[in-house]
C-alpha cells in the first residue's frame, strides 16, 4: 500500500506540469511569474539599449565591440517578453489593450524585433552614423508600443 501511494505521488507530480503545458500560458505556473519574467526581460533589454544610447549621445566613448555586444543582447532579449503576455496574465503596468487589441500588440512587438535586427547590422558595420540612425528607429518602436500598451 505504501508503495502504491508513492507511485501515485510520482504520477501526479509528473502529470501536473503536463497539464500546464497544455494551455497557452503554460510556461508559467502563476500570472505573477509571467509578469516578473517579462518585466525582467524588458529591464535587461532596456539596460543594454541604454548603454548604446550613452555612446550615441556621446556620453561614453565609441567602442565598436561594446556596441556589438550590447546590440546582440538587445536582440536576444527583444524576443523574450512577448510569450509572457499570454491569456490570464493581465497586470503589472500592461494596459488591458494588450489582450483586447492583441493583433496590434503583436505587430508592435514584431516591429521592434525588425528594428533591433537592423540595429545589430548597423553595430556590425562599426559606423557610428548608421548606429545612431538605427538606434533612433528602435527608440521609436519602444515608444510606439508604450504609447498604446503600457500604463504611465
Ligand atoms: C510590443 C510592445 C512593447 C515594446 C515594443 C516595448 N515595450 Fe517596454 N513595455 C511594454 C509593456 C506592456 C510594459 C509593461 C509590462 C508589465 O508591467 O507587465 C513594458 C515595460 C517596460 C519597462 C519596465 C519594466 C518593469 O520592470 O516594470 C521597461 C524598462 C521597458 N518596457 C523598456 C522598453 C524598451 C527600452 C523598449 C525598446 C527597446 C521597449 N520597452 C519596447 C511593451 C513594450
PDB file of C-alpha atoms and ligand atoms in Angstrom:
ATOM      1  CA  UNK A   1       0.000   0.000   0.000  1.00  0.00           C
ATOM      2  CA  UNK A   2       2.806   2.329   0.938  1.00  0.00           C
ATOM      3  CA  UNK A   3       4.469   1.517  -2.327  1.00  0.00           C
ATOM      4  CA  UNK A   4       1.288   2.238  -4.318  1.00  0.00           C
ATOM      5  CA  UNK A   5       0.812   5.701  -2.781  1.00  0.00           C
ATOM      6  CA  UNK A   6       4.404   6.537  -3.631  1.00  0.00           C
ATOM      7  CA  UNK A   7       3.775   5.525  -7.236  1.00  0.00           C
ATOM      8  CA  UNK A   8       0.618   7.655  -7.311  1.00  0.00           C
ATOM      9  CA  UNK A   9       2.518  10.604  -5.876  1.00  0.00           C
ATOM     10  CA  UNK A  10       5.157  10.342  -8.595  1.00  0.00           C
ATOM     11  CA  UNK A  11       2.470  10.012 -11.282  1.00  0.00           C
ATOM     12  CA  UNK A  12       0.720  13.174 -10.069  1.00  0.00           C
ATOM     13  CA  UNK A  13       3.961  15.143  -9.886  1.00  0.00           C
ATOM     14  CA  UNK A  14       4.712  14.240 -13.490  1.00  0.00           C
ATOM     15  CA  UNK A  15       1.152  14.859 -14.718  1.00  0.00           C
ATOM     16  CA  UNK A  16       0.750  18.361 -13.236  1.00  0.00           C
ATOM     17  CA  UNK A  17       3.361  20.103 -15.421  1.00  0.00           C
ATOM     18  CA  UNK A  18       1.998  18.230 -18.443  1.00  0.00           C
ATOM     19  CA  UNK A  19      -1.458  19.693 -17.771  1.00  0.00           C
ATOM     20  CA  UNK A  20       0.028  23.177 -17.502  1.00  0.00           C
ATOM     21  CA  UNK A  21       1.810  22.879 -20.801  1.00  0.00           C
ATOM     22  CA  UNK A  22      -1.499  22.010 -22.461  1.00  0.00           C
ATOM     23  CA  UNK A  23      -2.589  25.648 -22.091  1.00  0.00           C
ATOM     24  CA  UNK A  24      -1.152  28.759 -23.711  1.00  0.00           C
ATOM     25  CA  UNK A  25       0.026  30.409 -20.508  1.00  0.00           C
ATOM     26  CA  UNK A  26       1.752  27.213 -19.891  1.00  0.00           C
ATOM     27  CA  UNK A  27       5.341  28.114 -19.314  1.00  0.00           C
ATOM     28  CA  UNK A  28       4.387  29.996 -16.149  1.00  0.00           C
ATOM     29  CA  UNK A  29       2.793  28.390 -13.126  1.00  0.00           C
ATOM     30  CA  UNK A  30       1.281  31.663 -11.907  1.00  0.00           C
ATOM     31  CA  UNK A  31       0.405  35.001 -13.622  1.00  0.00           C
ATOM     32  CA  UNK A  32       2.827  36.797 -11.248  1.00  0.00           C
ATOM     33  CA  UNK A  33       5.627  34.617 -12.624  1.00  0.00           C
ATOM     34  CA  UNK A  34       4.824  35.751 -16.177  1.00  0.00           C
ATOM     35  CA  UNK A  35       4.695  39.414 -15.117  1.00  0.00           C
ATOM     36  CA  UNK A  36       8.008  39.135 -13.274  1.00  0.00           C
ATOM     37  CA  UNK A  37       9.598  37.367 -16.231  1.00  0.00           C
ATOM     38  CA  UNK A  38       8.504  39.915 -18.852  1.00  0.00           C
ATOM     39  CA  UNK A  39       9.420  42.909 -16.643  1.00  0.00           C
ATOM     40  CA  UNK A  40      12.844  41.363 -16.053  1.00  0.00           C
ATOM     41  CA  UNK A  41      13.452  40.747 -19.768  1.00  0.00           C
ATOM     42  CA  UNK A  42      12.313  44.308 -20.591  1.00  0.00           C
ATOM     43  CA  UNK A  43      14.595  45.714 -17.882  1.00  0.00           C
ATOM     44  CA  UNK A  44      17.660  43.844 -19.140  1.00  0.00           C
ATOM     45  CA  UNK A  45      16.842  44.825 -22.748  1.00  0.00           C
ATOM     46  CA  UNK A  46      16.468  48.480 -21.694  1.00  0.00           C
ATOM     47  CA  UNK A  47      19.769  48.397 -19.785  1.00  0.00           C
ATOM     48  CA  UNK A  48      21.765  47.274 -22.833  1.00  0.00           C
ATOM     49  CA  UNK A  49      19.826  49.575 -25.147  1.00  0.00           C
ATOM     50  CA  UNK A  50      20.624  52.454 -22.776  1.00  0.00           C
ATOM     51  CA  UNK A  51      24.344  51.650 -22.946  1.00  0.00           C
ATOM     52  CA  UNK A  52      24.220  52.059 -26.716  1.00  0.00           C
ATOM     53  CA  UNK A  53      22.277  55.286 -26.137  1.00  0.00           C
ATOM     54  CA  UNK A  54      25.044  56.707 -23.971  1.00  0.00           C
ATOM     55  CA  UNK A  55      27.523  56.127 -26.815  1.00  0.00           C
ATOM     56  CA  UNK A  56      25.173  57.521 -29.468  1.00  0.00           C
ATOM     57  CA  UNK A  57      24.706  60.655 -27.344  1.00  0.00           C
ATOM     58  CA  UNK A  58      28.468  60.996 -26.858  1.00  0.00           C
ATOM     59  CA  UNK A  59      28.278  60.400 -23.108  1.00  0.00           C
ATOM     60  CA  UNK A  60      30.600  57.415 -23.425  1.00  0.00           C
ATOM     61  CA  UNK A  61      33.444  56.911 -25.903  1.00  0.00           C
ATOM     62  CA  UNK A  62      32.555  54.939 -29.041  1.00  0.00           C
ATOM     63  CA  UNK A  63      33.756  51.376 -28.994  1.00  0.00           C
ATOM     64  CA  UNK A  64      32.506  49.137 -31.809  1.00  0.00           C
ATOM     65  CA  UNK A  65      32.947  45.857 -29.919  1.00  0.00           C
ATOM     66  CA  UNK A  66      30.938  47.120 -26.927  1.00  0.00           C
ATOM     67  CA  UNK A  67      28.107  48.331 -29.167  1.00  0.00           C
ATOM     68  CA  UNK A  68      28.075  44.970 -30.964  1.00  0.00           C
ATOM     69  CA  UNK A  69      27.868  43.075 -27.675  1.00  0.00           C
ATOM     70  CA  UNK A  70      25.072  45.325 -26.364  1.00  0.00           C
ATOM     71  CA  UNK A  71      23.149  45.127 -29.663  1.00  0.00           C
ATOM     72  CA  UNK A  72      23.377  41.323 -29.608  1.00  0.00           C
ATOM     73  CA  UNK A  73      21.959  41.290 -26.073  1.00  0.00           C
ATOM     74  CA  UNK A  74      19.159  43.698 -27.022  1.00  0.00           C
ATOM     75  CA  UNK A  75      18.340  41.398 -29.954  1.00  0.00           C
ATOM     76  CA  UNK A  76      18.212  38.294 -27.753  1.00  0.00           C
ATOM     77  CA  UNK A  77      16.180  39.976 -25.022  1.00  0.00           C
ATOM     78  CA  UNK A  78      13.737  41.535 -27.510  1.00  0.00           C
ATOM     79  CA  UNK A  79      12.462  38.033 -28.347  1.00  0.00           C
ATOM     80  CA  UNK A  80      11.606  37.107 -24.759  1.00  0.00           C
ATOM     81  CA  UNK A  81       8.906  39.334 -23.212  1.00  0.00           C
ATOM     82  CA  UNK A  82       6.043  38.611 -25.622  1.00  0.00           C
ATOM     83  CA  UNK A  83       5.381  34.971 -24.706  1.00  0.00           C
ATOM     84  CA  UNK A  84       4.845  36.163 -21.128  1.00  0.00           C
ATOM     85  CA  UNK A  85       1.785  38.249 -22.139  1.00  0.00           C
ATOM     86  CA  UNK A  86      -0.370  35.136 -22.563  1.00  0.00           C
ATOM     87  CA  UNK A  87      -4.056  34.831 -21.683  1.00  0.00           C
ATOM     88  CA  UNK A  88      -4.749  35.370 -17.981  1.00  0.00           C
ATOM     89  CA  UNK A  89      -1.512  37.262 -17.279  1.00  0.00           C
ATOM     90  CA  UNK A  90      -3.083  40.738 -17.084  1.00  0.00           C
ATOM     91  CA  UNK A  91      -1.344  43.000 -14.617  1.00  0.00           C
ATOM     92  CA  UNK A  92       1.859  44.851 -13.957  1.00  0.00           C
ATOM     93  CA  UNK A  93       1.955  48.037 -15.990  1.00  0.00           C
ATOM     94  CA  UNK A  94       0.444  46.394 -19.046  1.00  0.00           C
ATOM     95  CA  UNK A  95      -2.783  48.034 -20.225  1.00  0.00           C
ATOM     96  CA  UNK A  96      -5.844  45.815 -20.877  1.00  0.00           C
ATOM     97  CA  UNK A  97      -5.434  46.660 -24.582  1.00  0.00           C
ATOM     98  CA  UNK A  98      -2.547  44.168 -24.739  1.00  0.00           C
ATOM     99  CA  UNK A  99      -5.226  41.471 -24.598  1.00  0.00           C
ATOM    100  CA  UNK A 100      -8.228  43.265 -26.143  1.00  0.00           C
ATOM    101  CA  UNK A 101      -6.230  44.531 -29.146  1.00  0.00           C
ATOM    102  CA  UNK A 102      -3.688  41.716 -29.241  1.00  0.00           C
ATOM    103  CA  UNK A 103      -3.053  41.735 -33.010  1.00  0.00           C
ATOM    104  CA  UNK A 104      -1.829  45.337 -32.779  1.00  0.00           C
ATOM    105  CA  UNK A 105       0.339  44.441 -29.771  1.00  0.00           C
ATOM    106  CA  UNK A 106       1.908  41.505 -31.626  1.00  0.00           C
ATOM    107  CA  UNK A 107       2.524  43.792 -34.606  1.00  0.00           C
ATOM    108  CA  UNK A 108       4.278  46.326 -32.339  1.00  0.00           C
ATOM    109  CA  UNK A 109       6.495  43.585 -30.914  1.00  0.00           C
ATOM    110  CA  UNK A 110       7.382  42.421 -34.426  1.00  0.00           C
ATOM    111  CA  UNK A 111       8.204  45.976 -35.470  1.00  0.00           C
ATOM    112  CA  UNK A 112      10.614  46.156 -32.527  1.00  0.00           C
ATOM    113  CA  UNK A 113      12.277  42.862 -33.454  1.00  0.00           C
ATOM    114  CA  UNK A 114      12.729  44.093 -37.038  1.00  0.00           C
ATOM    115  CA  UNK A 115      14.256  47.394 -35.935  1.00  0.00           C
ATOM    116  CA  UNK A 116      16.512  45.635 -33.444  1.00  0.00           C
ATOM    117  CA  UNK A 117      17.806  43.351 -36.217  1.00  0.00           C
ATOM    118  CA  UNK A 118      18.729  46.491 -38.184  1.00  0.00           C
ATOM    119  CA  UNK A 119      20.489  47.901 -35.117  1.00  0.00           C
ATOM    120  CA  UNK A 120      22.531  44.722 -34.928  1.00  0.00           C
ATOM    121  CA  UNK A 121      23.514  45.049 -38.607  1.00  0.00           C
ATOM    122  CA  UNK A 122      24.468  48.694 -38.035  1.00  0.00           C
ATOM    123  CA  UNK A 123      26.519  47.707 -34.961  1.00  0.00           C
ATOM    124  CA  UNK A 124      28.430  45.201 -37.058  1.00  0.00           C
ATOM    125  CA  UNK A 125      29.225  47.894 -39.621  1.00  0.00           C
ATOM    126  CA  UNK A 126      31.083  49.802 -36.900  1.00  0.00           C
ATOM    127  CA  UNK A 127      29.772  53.060 -38.412  1.00  0.00           C
ATOM    128  CA  UNK A 128      28.514  55.375 -35.663  1.00  0.00           C
ATOM    129  CA  UNK A 129      26.251  57.324 -38.060  1.00  0.00           C
ATOM    130  CA  UNK A 130      24.457  54.101 -39.063  1.00  0.00           C
ATOM    131  CA  UNK A 131      24.256  53.035 -35.421  1.00  0.00           C
ATOM    132  CA  UNK A 132      22.733  56.382 -34.451  1.00  0.00           C
ATOM    133  CA  UNK A 133      20.017  56.112 -37.135  1.00  0.00           C
ATOM    134  CA  UNK A 134      19.174  52.521 -36.212  1.00  0.00           C
ATOM    135  CA  UNK A 135      19.155  53.407 -32.513  1.00  0.00           C
ATOM    136  CA  UNK A 136      16.593  56.142 -33.200  1.00  0.00           C
ATOM    137  CA  UNK A 137      14.333  53.722 -35.064  1.00  0.00           C
ATOM    138  CA  UNK A 138      14.411  51.229 -32.179  1.00  0.00           C
ATOM    139  CA  UNK A 139      13.627  54.003 -29.695  1.00  0.00           C
ATOM    140  CA  UNK A 140      10.613  54.997 -31.791  1.00  0.00           C
ATOM    141  CA  UNK A 141       9.497  51.348 -31.777  1.00  0.00           C
ATOM    142  CA  UNK A 142       9.653  51.205 -27.973  1.00  0.00           C
ATOM    143  CA  UNK A 143       7.633  54.424 -27.745  1.00  0.00           C
ATOM    144  CA  UNK A 144       5.114  53.261 -30.341  1.00  0.00           C
ATOM    145  CA  UNK A 145       4.186  50.284 -28.191  1.00  0.00           C
ATOM    146  CA  UNK A 146       4.382  52.069 -24.825  1.00  0.00           C
ATOM    147  CA  UNK A 147       2.035  54.832 -26.051  1.00  0.00           C
ATOM    148  CA  UNK A 148      -0.735  52.272 -26.596  1.00  0.00           C
ATOM    149  CA  UNK A 149       0.048  49.388 -24.279  1.00  0.00           C
ATOM    150  CA  UNK A 150       1.975  50.500 -21.211  1.00  0.00           C
ATOM    151  CA  UNK A 151       0.341  52.341 -18.305  1.00  0.00           C
ATOM    152  CA  UNK A 152       2.071  55.521 -17.219  1.00  0.00           C
TER     153      UNK A 152
HETATM  154  C1  LIG B   1       5.174  45.455 -28.132  1.00  0.00           C
HETATM  155  C2  LIG B   1       5.149  46.390 -27.038  1.00  0.00           C
HETATM  156  C3  LIG B   1       6.402  46.895 -26.393  1.00  0.00           C
HETATM  157  C4  LIG B   1       7.591  47.219 -26.994  1.00  0.00           C
HETATM  158  C5  LIG B   1       7.953  47.164 -28.462  1.00  0.00           C
HETATM  159  C6  LIG B   1       8.458  47.649 -25.933  1.00  0.00           C
HETATM  160  N1  LIG B   1       7.820  47.597 -24.728  1.00  0.00           N
HETATM  161 FE1  LIG B   1       8.575  48.131 -22.945  1.00  0.00          FE
HETATM  162  N2  LIG B   1       6.860  47.536 -22.041  1.00  0.00           N
HETATM  163  C7  LIG B   1       5.725  47.121 -22.671  1.00  0.00           C
HETATM  164  C8  LIG B   1       4.703  46.811 -21.702  1.00  0.00           C
HETATM  165  C9  LIG B   1       3.293  46.337 -21.991  1.00  0.00           C
HETATM  166  C10 LIG B   1       5.269  47.042 -20.436  1.00  0.00           C
HETATM  167  C11 LIG B   1       4.626  46.795 -19.054  1.00  0.00           C
HETATM  168  C12 LIG B   1       4.897  45.327 -18.672  1.00  0.00           C
HETATM  169  C13 LIG B   1       4.379  44.939 -17.316  1.00  0.00           C
HETATM  170  O1  LIG B   1       4.484  45.727 -16.350  1.00  0.00           O
HETATM  171  O2  LIG B   1       3.877  43.815 -17.199  1.00  0.00           O
HETATM  172  C14 LIG B   1       6.626  47.493 -20.695  1.00  0.00           C
HETATM  173  C15 LIG B   1       7.538  47.799 -19.695  1.00  0.00           C
HETATM  174  C16 LIG B   1       8.824  48.231 -19.912  1.00  0.00           C
HETATM  175  C17 LIG B   1       9.778  48.534 -18.862  1.00  0.00           C
HETATM  176  C18 LIG B   1       9.506  48.443 -17.353  1.00  0.00           C
HETATM  177  C19 LIG B   1       9.795  47.041 -16.822  1.00  0.00           C
HETATM  178  C20 LIG B   1       9.460  46.952 -15.337  1.00  0.00           C
HETATM  179  O3  LIG B   1      10.262  46.366 -14.596  1.00  0.00           O
HETATM  180  O4  LIG B   1       8.398  47.432 -14.911  1.00  0.00           O
HETATM  181  C21 LIG B   1      10.930  48.952 -19.473  1.00  0.00           C
HETATM  182  C22 LIG B   1      12.221  49.374 -18.797  1.00  0.00           C
HETATM  183  C23 LIG B   1      10.696  48.878 -20.906  1.00  0.00           C
HETATM  184  N3  LIG B   1       9.406  48.442 -21.134  1.00  0.00           N
HETATM  185  C24 LIG B   1      11.624  49.240 -21.843  1.00  0.00           C
HETATM  186  C25 LIG B   1      11.448  49.079 -23.212  1.00  0.00           C
HETATM  187  C26 LIG B   1      12.436  49.417 -24.203  1.00  0.00           C
HETATM  188  C27 LIG B   1      13.784  50.054 -23.914  1.00  0.00           C
HETATM  189  C28 LIG B   1      11.920  49.082 -25.403  1.00  0.00           C
HETATM  190  C29 LIG B   1      12.557  49.181 -26.762  1.00  0.00           C
HETATM  191  C30 LIG B   1      13.926  48.752 -26.908  1.00  0.00           C
HETATM  192  C31 LIG B   1      10.589  48.534 -25.155  1.00  0.00           C
HETATM  193  N4  LIG B   1      10.342  48.550 -23.816  1.00  0.00           N
HETATM  194  C32 LIG B   1       9.761  48.071 -26.136  1.00  0.00           C
HETATM  195  C33 LIG B   1       5.557  46.991 -24.019  1.00  0.00           C
HETATM  196  C34 LIG B   1       6.545  47.159 -24.962  1.00  0.00           C
END
